[in-house]
Amino acid sequence: MPSPIAINPVSPSQSIFKKTSKSPSNLPASAASYLSAVSQADAHARARSLANVVTPTSTPALSMSSSVTVLSEDSILREGEVKMYDNDDGLSYPRVPPTSEQSFTTAHSEFGHCANEEYRFTSQHPVGKPAPHQEEQDPPYYILLSTYISFMILICLGHLRDFIGKRLKPSAYTHLQPHDGWAPLNSDFDSFYIRRLKVRLDDCFSFPVTGVPGRTIICYDRDTHDYNVTLHTTGRRTRGLNISSYNYLGFAQARGGCADAVVESISRYGLSSCGARLEAGSLDLHQTAERLVAQFVGQEDSVISSMGFATNSTIIPALVGKGCLVISDEFNHASIRFGVRLSGASVRTFKHNNVKSLEDLLREVISQGQPKTHRPWKKILVIVEGLYSMEGSMVNLPKVLELKEKYKFYLFVDEAHSIGALGPHGRGVTDYFGVNPLSVDVLMGTFTKSFGAAGGYVAGKKSLIDLIRVKGHSGPYAEAMPPPVLTQVIASMASIMGVASEPLKTANDVTSTALASYPGPAPVHMLPSWLDLPPLLKDGSEGQVRLRRLAFNSRYLSRGLKKLGFITYGSDDSPIVPLMLFNPGKMCVFSRMMRQRATPIFIVVVAYPATPLVTSRVRFCLSAAHTKDDIDLILTACDEIGDWLDLKQGSGERWPLQQIMDRAVELVHMDMD
């Protein structure tokens, strides 16, 4: 077993996240000045080494070794980045700048620079090949036994503390007991888990952050003097590698073409849409966004909502009601469950991602009909998710569509996590499996994960969307999406699609052209006339690079963890990679050890009730903003911490860490079925 020092091989003084001693002077005032500084630094570097000119093909690792020396001539570039992109917090990155052949327009802290074309992959399932069955591996019995014992100890100690505390310090339990004629405000039993289990992990949750949640993130340090009952900030801030945000395509940026478009929309429309809506009920940007979304997902029409959770919870009641049946995957999101409950429809669940369980349930409900009367159901709606956020598993869409054709039910696919993240064109699970998107009755998705915005959408046939506009609660009652958010949606989505140079002949051709050109570029007619994207965004090349980088990062981390011996769930192509911890005590230790490394890594740990009791896990969220070196850093940290916490319980062939990093490209492309 390695020594404790091995966990932090680089001392904090060597970390890249250091404070600058003085305020930067002579700062670049614009993106053009920034690129000019890049060229100047490149010229100085080339002058020093004319005999050995090598263009870097990947990003320097975040954890810098003592052999890396930063040239003093590069200080203007680094200090300029601090001022322009890091909110003037005094944090800088001692890295070698990109050369003139790599004209990057993003801050390295927000989007990692990587020009190596080998670190790319296309997210696509081979057409005609059955989708692989995603089996969840169980740990050894002693791991499960120790997990149950850990929960038993925590529960026993919690009840003992409550028993003694209610007698020695009754004032601390006033809100849980009747007093002065008042009923208790909180349930003693319901709040037990929070008071006696979750509070022990509160330092791992809800970290206050500042700035852009891109490749790296800045968190405010917190401390506690009462065992996590209260947490207070210390005034210090820590920048670390961000592997915890839903930023799949890296559009969470403060600089770039999309950000410039948002600034332009603010100057034209203002920050809020309140009081600025047209008589028809929405701004022109709302109509533009809805047409573009329909074009993007390959449906006839779409309607957008200002909140992702409300998209499901307010739209589902417009689709089903009393006398209808909803068949839901057991791991569907809470917004789906809430929407079904509001609708008044009957609901049945089937085993997660189990097509046989779904078919058996369909046979039963169709043959039996409605309870008591046994009349046929007015409507049967099957609701699944394209990509499940806690499991990283993907719906077996081709098999579900076969059942749809056989049993004649309606299909609702929630693509909150799959849209923009899966498929060679980023169109979600229909694009990934190469099926016609019109074969799905309702496609729902959000803008918060892949597009760096907020809100959600529902797309389908025009007659269905017209009905939702009338009966859905989010239309008449919810606030409209503000123009800056709409512009971010339009700009990022157009960047993925690319923009066609030829405008449409007539406005009536919008729908037919959208369906005929799927998954083609966005017609220029659909975009605001004032929207001027940079060339790399306009032609869709940068969007394709982001999609392929995300696919590479997802497969590399997932397969790298498996080769190290960890138990992971989900698909290899999923940008969500759950690493199983099982024991609740290992959650806080894993999170704290990742934060305390020389290069801090911020992660998300998940436990009951979000997951089953004994399947606590780390949930890595990959992004196109991460580089291959960032994934190497994560694998290195997991390898060291995994040995300490006895987490390597997976089966299959194991590779040493260095072999995984050296053969990353081969590992991503190999067939592991």
mmCIF file of N, CA, C and O in Angstrom, residues 294-365:
data_model
loop_
_atom_site.group_PDB
_atom_site.id
_atom_site.type_symbol
_atom_site.label_atom_id
_atom_site.label_comp_id
_atom_site.label_asym_id
_atom_site.label_seq_id
_atom_site.Cartn_x
_atom_site.Cartn_y
_atom_site.Cartn_z
ATOM 1 N N ALA A 294 -36.667 22.511 -33.658
ATOM 2 C CA ALA A 294 -37.338 21.515 -34.481
ATOM 3 C C ALA A 294 -36.428 21.039 -35.604
ATOM 4 O O ALA A 294 -36.372 19.839 -35.914
ATOM 5 N N GLN A 295 -35.702 21.964 -36.209
ATOM 6 C CA GLN A 295 -34.750 21.597 -37.257
ATOM 7 C C GLN A 295 -33.635 20.728 -36.688
ATOM 8 O O GLN A 295 -33.217 19.739 -37.306
ATOM 9 N N PHE A 296 -33.169 21.066 -35.510
ATOM 10 C CA PHE A 296 -32.038 20.364 -34.909
ATOM 11 C C PHE A 296 -32.387 18.911 -34.584
ATOM 12 O O PHE A 296 -31.601 17.997 -34.845
ATOM 13 N N VAL A 297 -33.567 18.686 -34.003
ATOM 14 C CA VAL A 297 -33.934 17.333 -33.580
ATOM 15 C C VAL A 297 -34.678 16.565 -34.657
ATOM 16 O O VAL A 297 -34.966 15.386 -34.486
ATOM 17 N N GLY A 298 -35.012 17.222 -35.780
ATOM 18 C CA GLY A 298 -35.644 16.522 -36.884
ATOM 19 C C GLY A 298 -37.129 16.307 -36.729
ATOM 20 O O GLY A 298 -37.669 15.313 -37.222
ATOM 21 N N GLN A 299 -37.808 17.234 -36.028
ATOM 22 C CA GLN A 299 -39.255 17.151 -35.865
ATOM 23 C C GLN A 299 -39.938 18.308 -36.591
ATOM 24 O O GLN A 299 -39.282 19.229 -37.079
ATOM 25 N N GLU A 300 -41.263 18.276 -36.651
ATOM 26 C CA GLU A 300 -41.999 19.297 -37.382
ATOM 27 C C GLU A 300 -42.042 20.622 -36.639
ATOM 28 O O GLU A 300 -41.976 21.685 -37.250
ATOM 29 N N ASP A 301 -42.184 20.579 -35.317
ATOM 30 C CA ASP A 301 -42.331 21.808 -34.548
ATOM 31 C C ASP A 301 -41.859 21.554 -33.128
ATOM 32 O O ASP A 301 -41.651 20.400 -32.719
ATOM 33 N N SER A 302 -41.680 22.623 -32.369
ATOM 34 C CA SER A 302 -41.253 22.495 -30.975
ATOM 35 C C SER A 302 -41.784 23.675 -30.184
ATOM 36 O O SER A 302 -42.149 24.710 -30.744
ATOM 37 N N VAL A 303 -41.827 23.500 -28.872
ATOM 38 C CA VAL A 303 -42.184 24.569 -27.955
ATOM 39 C C VAL A 303 -41.150 24.575 -26.841
ATOM 40 O O VAL A 303 -40.699 23.510 -26.396
ATOM 41 N N ILE A 304 -40.727 25.767 -26.414
ATOM 42 C CA ILE A 304 -39.683 25.871 -25.413
ATOM 43 C C ILE A 304 -40.256 26.337 -24.086
ATOM 44 O O ILE A 304 -41.319 26.966 -24.027
ATOM 45 N N SER A 305 -39.554 26.001 -23.027
ATOM 46 C CA SER A 305 -39.960 26.362 -21.673
ATOM 47 C C SER A 305 -38.765 26.967 -20.958
ATOM 48 O O SER A 305 -37.614 26.686 -21.286
ATOM 49 N N SER A 306 -39.043 27.820 -19.979
ATOM 50 C CA SER A 306 -37.970 28.545 -19.302
ATOM 51 C C SER A 306 -37.271 27.720 -18.233
ATOM 52 O O SER A 306 -36.286 28.172 -17.653
ATOM 53 N N MET A 307 -37.756 26.509 -17.949
ATOM 54 C CA MET A 307 -37.158 25.688 -16.902
ATOM 55 C C MET A 307 -37.210 24.232 -17.316
ATOM 56 O O MET A 307 -38.247 23.750 -17.782
ATOM 57 N N GLY A 308 -36.105 23.533 -17.169
ATOM 58 C CA GLY A 308 -36.040 22.147 -17.580
ATOM 59 C C GLY A 308 -36.962 21.251 -16.782
ATOM 60 O O GLY A 308 -37.684 20.413 -17.342
ATOM 61 N N PHE A 309 -36.974 21.383 -15.456
ATOM 62 C CA PHE A 309 -37.843 20.557 -14.617
ATOM 63 C C PHE A 309 -39.303 20.807 -14.967
ATOM 64 O O PHE A 309 -40.107 19.878 -15.063
ATOM 65 N N ALA A 310 -39.652 22.073 -15.182
ATOM 66 C CA ALA A 310 -41.041 22.407 -15.498
ATOM 67 C C ALA A 310 -41.448 21.913 -16.873
ATOM 68 O O ALA A 310 -42.649 21.754 -17.141
ATOM 69 N N THR A 311 -40.493 21.674 -17.753
ATOM 70 C CA THR A 311 -40.839 21.172 -19.078
ATOM 71 C C THR A 311 -41.566 19.845 -18.964
ATOM 72 O O THR A 311 -42.623 19.643 -19.564
ATOM 73 N N ASN A 312 -41.033 18.930 -18.188
ATOM 74 C CA ASN A 312 -41.697 17.642 -17.987
ATOM 75 C C ASN A 312 -42.938 17.765 -17.114
ATOM 76 O O ASN A 312 -44.005 17.248 -17.435
ATOM 77 N N SER A 313 -42.801 18.455 -15.993
ATOM 78 C CA SER A 313 -43.887 18.470 -15.007
ATOM 79 C C SER A 313 -45.107 19.240 -15.494
ATOM 80 O O SER A 313 -46.213 19.024 -14.985
ATOM 81 N N THR A 314 -44.960 20.130 -16.484
ATOM 82 C CA THR A 314 -46.120 20.879 -16.983
ATOM 83 C C THR A 314 -46.602 20.394 -18.342
ATOM 84 O O THR A 314 -47.740 20.679 -18.730
ATOM 85 N N ILE A 315 -45.758 19.669 -19.068
ATOM 86 C CA ILE A 315 -46.151 19.195 -20.402
ATOM 87 C C ILE A 315 -46.857 17.838 -20.337
ATOM 88 O O ILE A 315 -47.828 17.587 -21.056
ATOM 89 N N ILE A 316 -46.396 16.949 -19.463
ATOM 90 C CA ILE A 316 -46.995 15.609 -19.390
ATOM 91 C C ILE A 316 -48.487 15.660 -19.063
ATOM 92 O O ILE A 316 -49.274 14.918 -19.657
ATOM 93 N N PRO A 317 -48.948 16.548 -18.153
ATOM 94 C CA PRO A 317 -50.396 16.621 -17.924
ATOM 95 C C PRO A 317 -51.195 17.044 -19.149
ATOM 96 O O PRO A 317 -52.406 16.788 -19.221
ATOM 97 N N ALA A 318 -50.551 17.686 -20.114
ATOM 98 C CA ALA A 318 -51.243 18.054 -21.354
ATOM 99 C C ALA A 318 -51.345 16.876 -22.315
ATOM 100 O O ALA A 318 -52.140 16.918 -23.265
ATOM 101 N N LEU A 319 -50.574 15.837 -22.083
ATOM 102 C CA LEU A 319 -50.550 14.684 -22.984
ATOM 103 C C LEU A 319 -51.448 13.550 -22.514
ATOM 104 O O LEU A 319 -52.027 12.826 -23.328
ATOM 105 N N VAL A 320 -51.549 13.348 -21.206
ATOM 106 C CA VAL A 320 -52.321 12.234 -20.654
ATOM 107 C C VAL A 320 -53.186 12.733 -19.502
ATOM 108 O O VAL A 320 -52.929 13.793 -18.920
ATOM 109 N N GLY A 321 -54.209 11.969 -19.184
ATOM 110 C CA GLY A 321 -55.101 12.304 -18.085
ATOM 111 C C GLY A 321 -55.778 11.060 -17.557
ATOM 112 O O GLY A 321 -55.306 9.929 -17.758
ATOM 113 N N LYS A 322 -56.907 11.252 -16.909
ATOM 114 C CA LYS A 322 -57.642 10.129 -16.333
ATOM 115 C C LYS A 322 -58.084 9.172 -17.441
ATOM 116 O O LYS A 322 -58.556 9.599 -18.489
ATOM 117 N N GLY A 323 -57.884 7.892 -17.209
ATOM 118 C CA GLY A 323 -58.203 6.882 -18.207
ATOM 119 C C GLY A 323 -57.045 6.535 -19.113
ATOM 120 O O GLY A 323 -57.151 5.638 -19.941
ATOM 121 N N CYS A 324 -55.920 7.249 -18.943
ATOM 122 C CA CYS A 324 -54.703 6.962 -19.706
ATOM 123 C C CYS A 324 -53.712 6.220 -18.810
ATOM 124 O O CYS A 324 -53.800 6.269 -17.583
ATOM 125 N N LEU A 325 -52.762 5.548 -19.436
ATOM 126 C CA LEU A 325 -51.734 4.802 -18.702
ATOM 127 C C LEU A 325 -50.366 5.290 -19.118
ATOM 128 O O LEU A 325 -50.076 5.417 -20.314
ATOM 129 N N VAL A 326 -49.539 5.570 -18.134
ATOM 130 C CA VAL A 326 -48.138 5.921 -18.365
ATOM 131 C C VAL A 326 -47.280 4.761 -17.885
ATOM 132 O O VAL A 326 -47.398 4.321 -16.736
ATOM 133 N N ILE A 327 -46.420 4.261 -18.761
ATOM 134 C CA ILE A 327 -45.468 3.212 -18.400
ATOM 135 C C ILE A 327 -44.095 3.870 -18.339
ATOM 136 O O ILE A 327 -43.603 4.396 -19.342
ATOM 137 N N SER A 328 -43.501 3.841 -17.170
ATOM 138 C CA SER A 328 -42.295 4.620 -16.907
ATOM 139 C C SER A 328 -41.152 3.715 -16.468
ATOM 140 O O SER A 328 -41.356 2.760 -15.721
ATOM 141 N N ASP A 329 -39.943 4.036 -16.941
ATOM 142 C CA ASP A 329 -38.752 3.358 -16.443
ATOM 143 C C ASP A 329 -38.583 3.661 -14.958
ATOM 144 O O ASP A 329 -38.818 4.788 -14.513
ATOM 145 N N GLU A 330 -38.169 2.678 -14.187
ATOM 146 C CA GLU A 330 -38.093 2.855 -12.739
ATOM 147 C C GLU A 330 -37.070 3.905 -12.317
ATOM 148 O O GLU A 330 -37.146 4.441 -11.215
ATOM 149 N N PHE A 331 -36.124 4.240 -13.193
ATOM 150 C CA PHE A 331 -35.117 5.237 -12.855
ATOM 151 C C PHE A 331 -35.361 6.572 -13.551
ATOM 152 O O PHE A 331 -34.449 7.398 -13.640
ATOM 153 N N ASN A 332 -36.573 6.808 -14.021
ATOM 154 C CA ASN A 332 -36.871 8.092 -14.651
ATOM 155 C C ASN A 332 -36.728 9.240 -13.662
ATOM 156 O O ASN A 332 -36.906 9.071 -12.449
ATOM 157 N N HIS A 333 -36.470 10.427 -14.208
ATOM 158 C CA HIS A 333 -36.190 11.607 -13.390
ATOM 159 C C HIS A 333 -37.417 12.030 -12.573
ATOM 160 O O HIS A 333 -38.559 11.732 -12.921
ATOM 161 N N ALA A 334 -37.156 12.773 -11.501
ATOM 162 C CA ALA A 334 -38.228 13.218 -10.606
ATOM 163 C C ALA A 334 -39.217 14.125 -11.328
ATOM 164 O O ALA A 334 -40.411 14.142 -10.988
ATOM 165 N N SER A 335 -38.773 14.888 -12.316
ATOM 166 C CA SER A 335 -39.682 15.769 -13.044
ATOM 167 C C SER A 335 -40.720 14.958 -13.810
ATOM 168 O O SER A 335 -41.881 15.377 -13.938
ATOM 169 N N ILE A 336 -40.324 13.797 -14.329
ATOM 170 C CA ILE A 336 -41.273 12.920 -15.022
ATOM 171 C C ILE A 336 -42.280 12.356 -14.032
ATOM 172 O O ILE A 336 -43.499 12.346 -14.280
ATOM 173 N N ARG A 337 -41.807 11.890 -12.896
ATOM 174 C CA ARG A 337 -42.703 11.340 -11.874
ATOM 175 C C ARG A 337 -43.706 12.400 -11.403
ATOM 176 O O ARG A 337 -44.898 12.110 -11.212
ATOM 177 N N PHE A 338 -43.209 13.604 -11.224
ATOM 178 C CA PHE A 338 -44.080 14.682 -10.752
ATOM 179 C C PHE A 338 -45.130 15.024 -11.809
ATOM 180 O O PHE A 338 -46.306 15.233 -11.491
ATOM 181 N N GLY A 339 -44.706 15.096 -13.075
ATOM 182 C CA GLY A 339 -45.654 15.394 -14.133
ATOM 183 C C GLY A 339 -46.726 14.339 -14.276
ATOM 184 O O GLY A 339 -47.900 14.650 -14.496
ATOM 185 N N VAL A 340 -46.340 13.062 -14.163
ATOM 186 C CA VAL A 340 -47.315 11.978 -14.248
ATOM 187 C C VAL A 340 -48.296 12.058 -13.082
ATOM 188 O O VAL A 340 -49.511 11.852 -13.243
ATOM 189 N N ARG A 341 -47.786 12.387 -11.908
ATOM 190 C CA ARG A 341 -48.668 12.487 -10.742
ATOM 191 C C ARG A 341 -49.695 13.615 -10.918
ATOM 192 O O ARG A 341 -50.859 13.488 -10.531
ATOM 193 N N LEU A 342 -49.258 14.733 -11.508
ATOM 194 C CA LEU A 342 -50.177 15.847 -11.729
ATOM 195 C C LEU A 342 -51.236 15.518 -12.785
ATOM 196 O O LEU A 342 -52.341 16.062 -12.754
ATOM 197 N N SER A 343 -50.889 14.657 -13.719
ATOM 198 C CA SER A 343 -51.790 14.377 -14.837
ATOM 199 C C SER A 343 -53.028 13.598 -14.421
ATOM 200 O O SER A 343 -54.070 13.680 -15.071
ATOM 201 N N GLY A 344 -52.935 12.817 -13.360
ATOM 202 C CA GLY A 344 -54.049 11.983 -12.940
ATOM 203 C C GLY A 344 -54.114 10.660 -13.664
ATOM 204 O O GLY A 344 -55.043 9.865 -13.440
ATOM 205 N N ALA A 345 -53.162 10.390 -14.544
ATOM 206 C CA ALA A 345 -53.145 9.121 -15.270
ATOM 207 C C ALA A 345 -52.630 7.999 -14.366
ATOM 208 O O ALA A 345 -51.912 8.239 -13.391
ATOM 209 N N SER A 346 -53.006 6.796 -14.712
ATOM 210 C CA SER A 346 -52.448 5.636 -14.012
ATOM 211 C C SER A 346 -51.005 5.450 -14.454
ATOM 212 O O SER A 346 -50.625 5.821 -15.571
ATOM 213 N N VAL A 347 -50.200 4.860 -13.584
ATOM 214 C CA VAL A 347 -48.782 4.700 -13.897
ATOM 215 C C VAL A 347 -48.314 3.316 -13.471
ATOM 216 O O VAL A 347 -48.699 2.816 -12.411
ATOM 217 N N ARG A 348 -47.512 2.698 -14.316
ATOM 218 C CA ARG A 348 -46.857 1.432 -14.009
ATOM 219 C C ARG A 348 -45.382 1.600 -14.383
ATOM 220 O O ARG A 348 -45.032 2.354 -15.303
ATOM 221 N N THR A 349 -44.509 0.907 -13.674
ATOM 222 C CA THR A 349 -43.075 1.007 -13.946
ATOM 223 C C THR A 349 -42.520 -0.350 -14.369
ATOM 224 O O THR A 349 -43.041 -1.401 -13.973
ATOM 225 N N PHE A 350 -41.468 -0.301 -15.173
ATOM 226 C CA PHE A 350 -40.770 -1.519 -15.559
ATOM 227 C C PHE A 350 -39.311 -1.414 -15.139
ATOM 228 O O PHE A 350 -38.801 -0.324 -14.865
ATOM 229 N N LYS A 351 -38.623 -2.547 -15.094
ATOM 230 C CA LYS A 351 -37.243 -2.587 -14.645
ATOM 231 C C LYS A 351 -36.368 -1.738 -15.556
ATOM 232 O O LYS A 351 -36.582 -1.671 -16.766
ATOM 233 N N HIS A 352 -35.373 -1.112 -14.946
ATOM 234 C CA HIS A 352 -34.558 -0.141 -15.666
ATOM 235 C C HIS A 352 -33.934 -0.735 -16.923
ATOM 236 O O HIS A 352 -33.211 -1.733 -16.873
ATOM 237 N N ASN A 353 -34.277 -0.106 -18.045
ATOM 238 C CA ASN A 353 -33.659 -0.427 -19.343
ATOM 239 C C ASN A 353 -33.827 -1.903 -19.711
ATOM 240 O O ASN A 353 -32.999 -2.442 -20.459
ATOM 241 N N ASN A 354 -34.870 -2.525 -19.224
ATOM 242 C CA ASN A 354 -35.110 -3.940 -19.477
ATOM 243 C C ASN A 354 -36.253 -4.077 -20.479
ATOM 244 O O ASN A 354 -37.426 -3.890 -20.134
ATOM 245 N N VAL A 355 -35.912 -4.386 -21.728
ATOM 246 C CA VAL A 355 -36.922 -4.452 -22.782
ATOM 247 C C VAL A 355 -37.903 -5.591 -22.523
ATOM 248 O O VAL A 355 -39.103 -5.467 -22.790
ATOM 249 N N LYS A 356 -37.428 -6.709 -22.003
ATOM 250 C CA LYS A 356 -38.324 -7.839 -21.720
ATOM 251 C C LYS A 356 -39.334 -7.472 -20.639
ATOM 252 O O LYS A 356 -40.521 -7.818 -20.736
ATOM 253 N N SER A 357 -38.875 -6.769 -19.604
ATOM 254 C CA SER A 357 -39.793 -6.338 -18.550
ATOM 255 C C SER A 357 -40.843 -5.389 -19.122
ATOM 256 O O SER A 357 -42.019 -5.446 -18.742
ATOM 257 N N LEU A 358 -40.428 -4.520 -20.048
ATOM 258 C CA LEU A 358 -41.371 -3.603 -20.669
ATOM 259 C C LEU A 358 -42.412 -4.363 -21.494
ATOM 260 O O LEU A 358 -43.613 -4.074 -21.422
ATOM 261 N N GLU A 359 -41.974 -5.350 -22.261
ATOM 262 C CA GLU A 359 -42.916 -6.100 -23.097
ATOM 263 C C GLU A 359 -43.880 -6.911 -22.239
ATOM 264 O O GLU A 359 -45.086 -6.982 -22.534
ATOM 265 N N ASP A 360 -43.393 -7.530 -21.180
ATOM 266 C CA ASP A 360 -44.282 -8.284 -20.292
ATOM 267 C C ASP A 360 -45.341 -7.373 -19.680
ATOM 268 O O ASP A 360 -46.522 -7.758 -19.568
ATOM 269 N N LEU A 361 -44.920 -6.170 -19.302
ATOM 270 C CA LEU A 361 -45.880 -5.231 -18.720
ATOM 271 C C LEU A 361 -46.893 -4.763 -19.759
ATOM 272 O O LEU A 361 -48.084 -4.618 -19.455
ATOM 273 N N LEU A 362 -46.447 -4.545 -20.985
ATOM 274 C CA LEU A 362 -47.361 -4.142 -22.054
ATOM 275 C C LEU A 362 -48.415 -5.218 -22.304
ATOM 276 O O LEU A 362 -49.610 -4.915 -22.470
ATOM 277 N N ARG A 363 -47.996 -6.459 -22.345
ATOM 278 C CA ARG A 363 -48.954 -7.553 -22.544
ATOM 279 C C ARG A 363 -50.010 -7.571 -21.435
ATOM 280 O O ARG A 363 -51.208 -7.754 -21.692
ATOM 281 N N GLU A 364 -49.553 -7.345 -20.217
ATOM 282 C CA GLU A 364 -50.477 -7.394 -19.087
ATOM 283 C C GLU A 364 -51.479 -6.247 -19.127
ATOM 284 O O GLU A 364 -52.700 -6.469 -19.005
ATOM 285 N N VAL A 365 -50.988 -5.019 -19.304
ATOM 286 C CA VAL A 365 -51.890 -3.863 -19.217
ATOM 287 C C VAL A 365 -52.844 -3.803 -20.409
ATOM 288 O O VAL A 365 -53.985 -3.325 -20.281
#
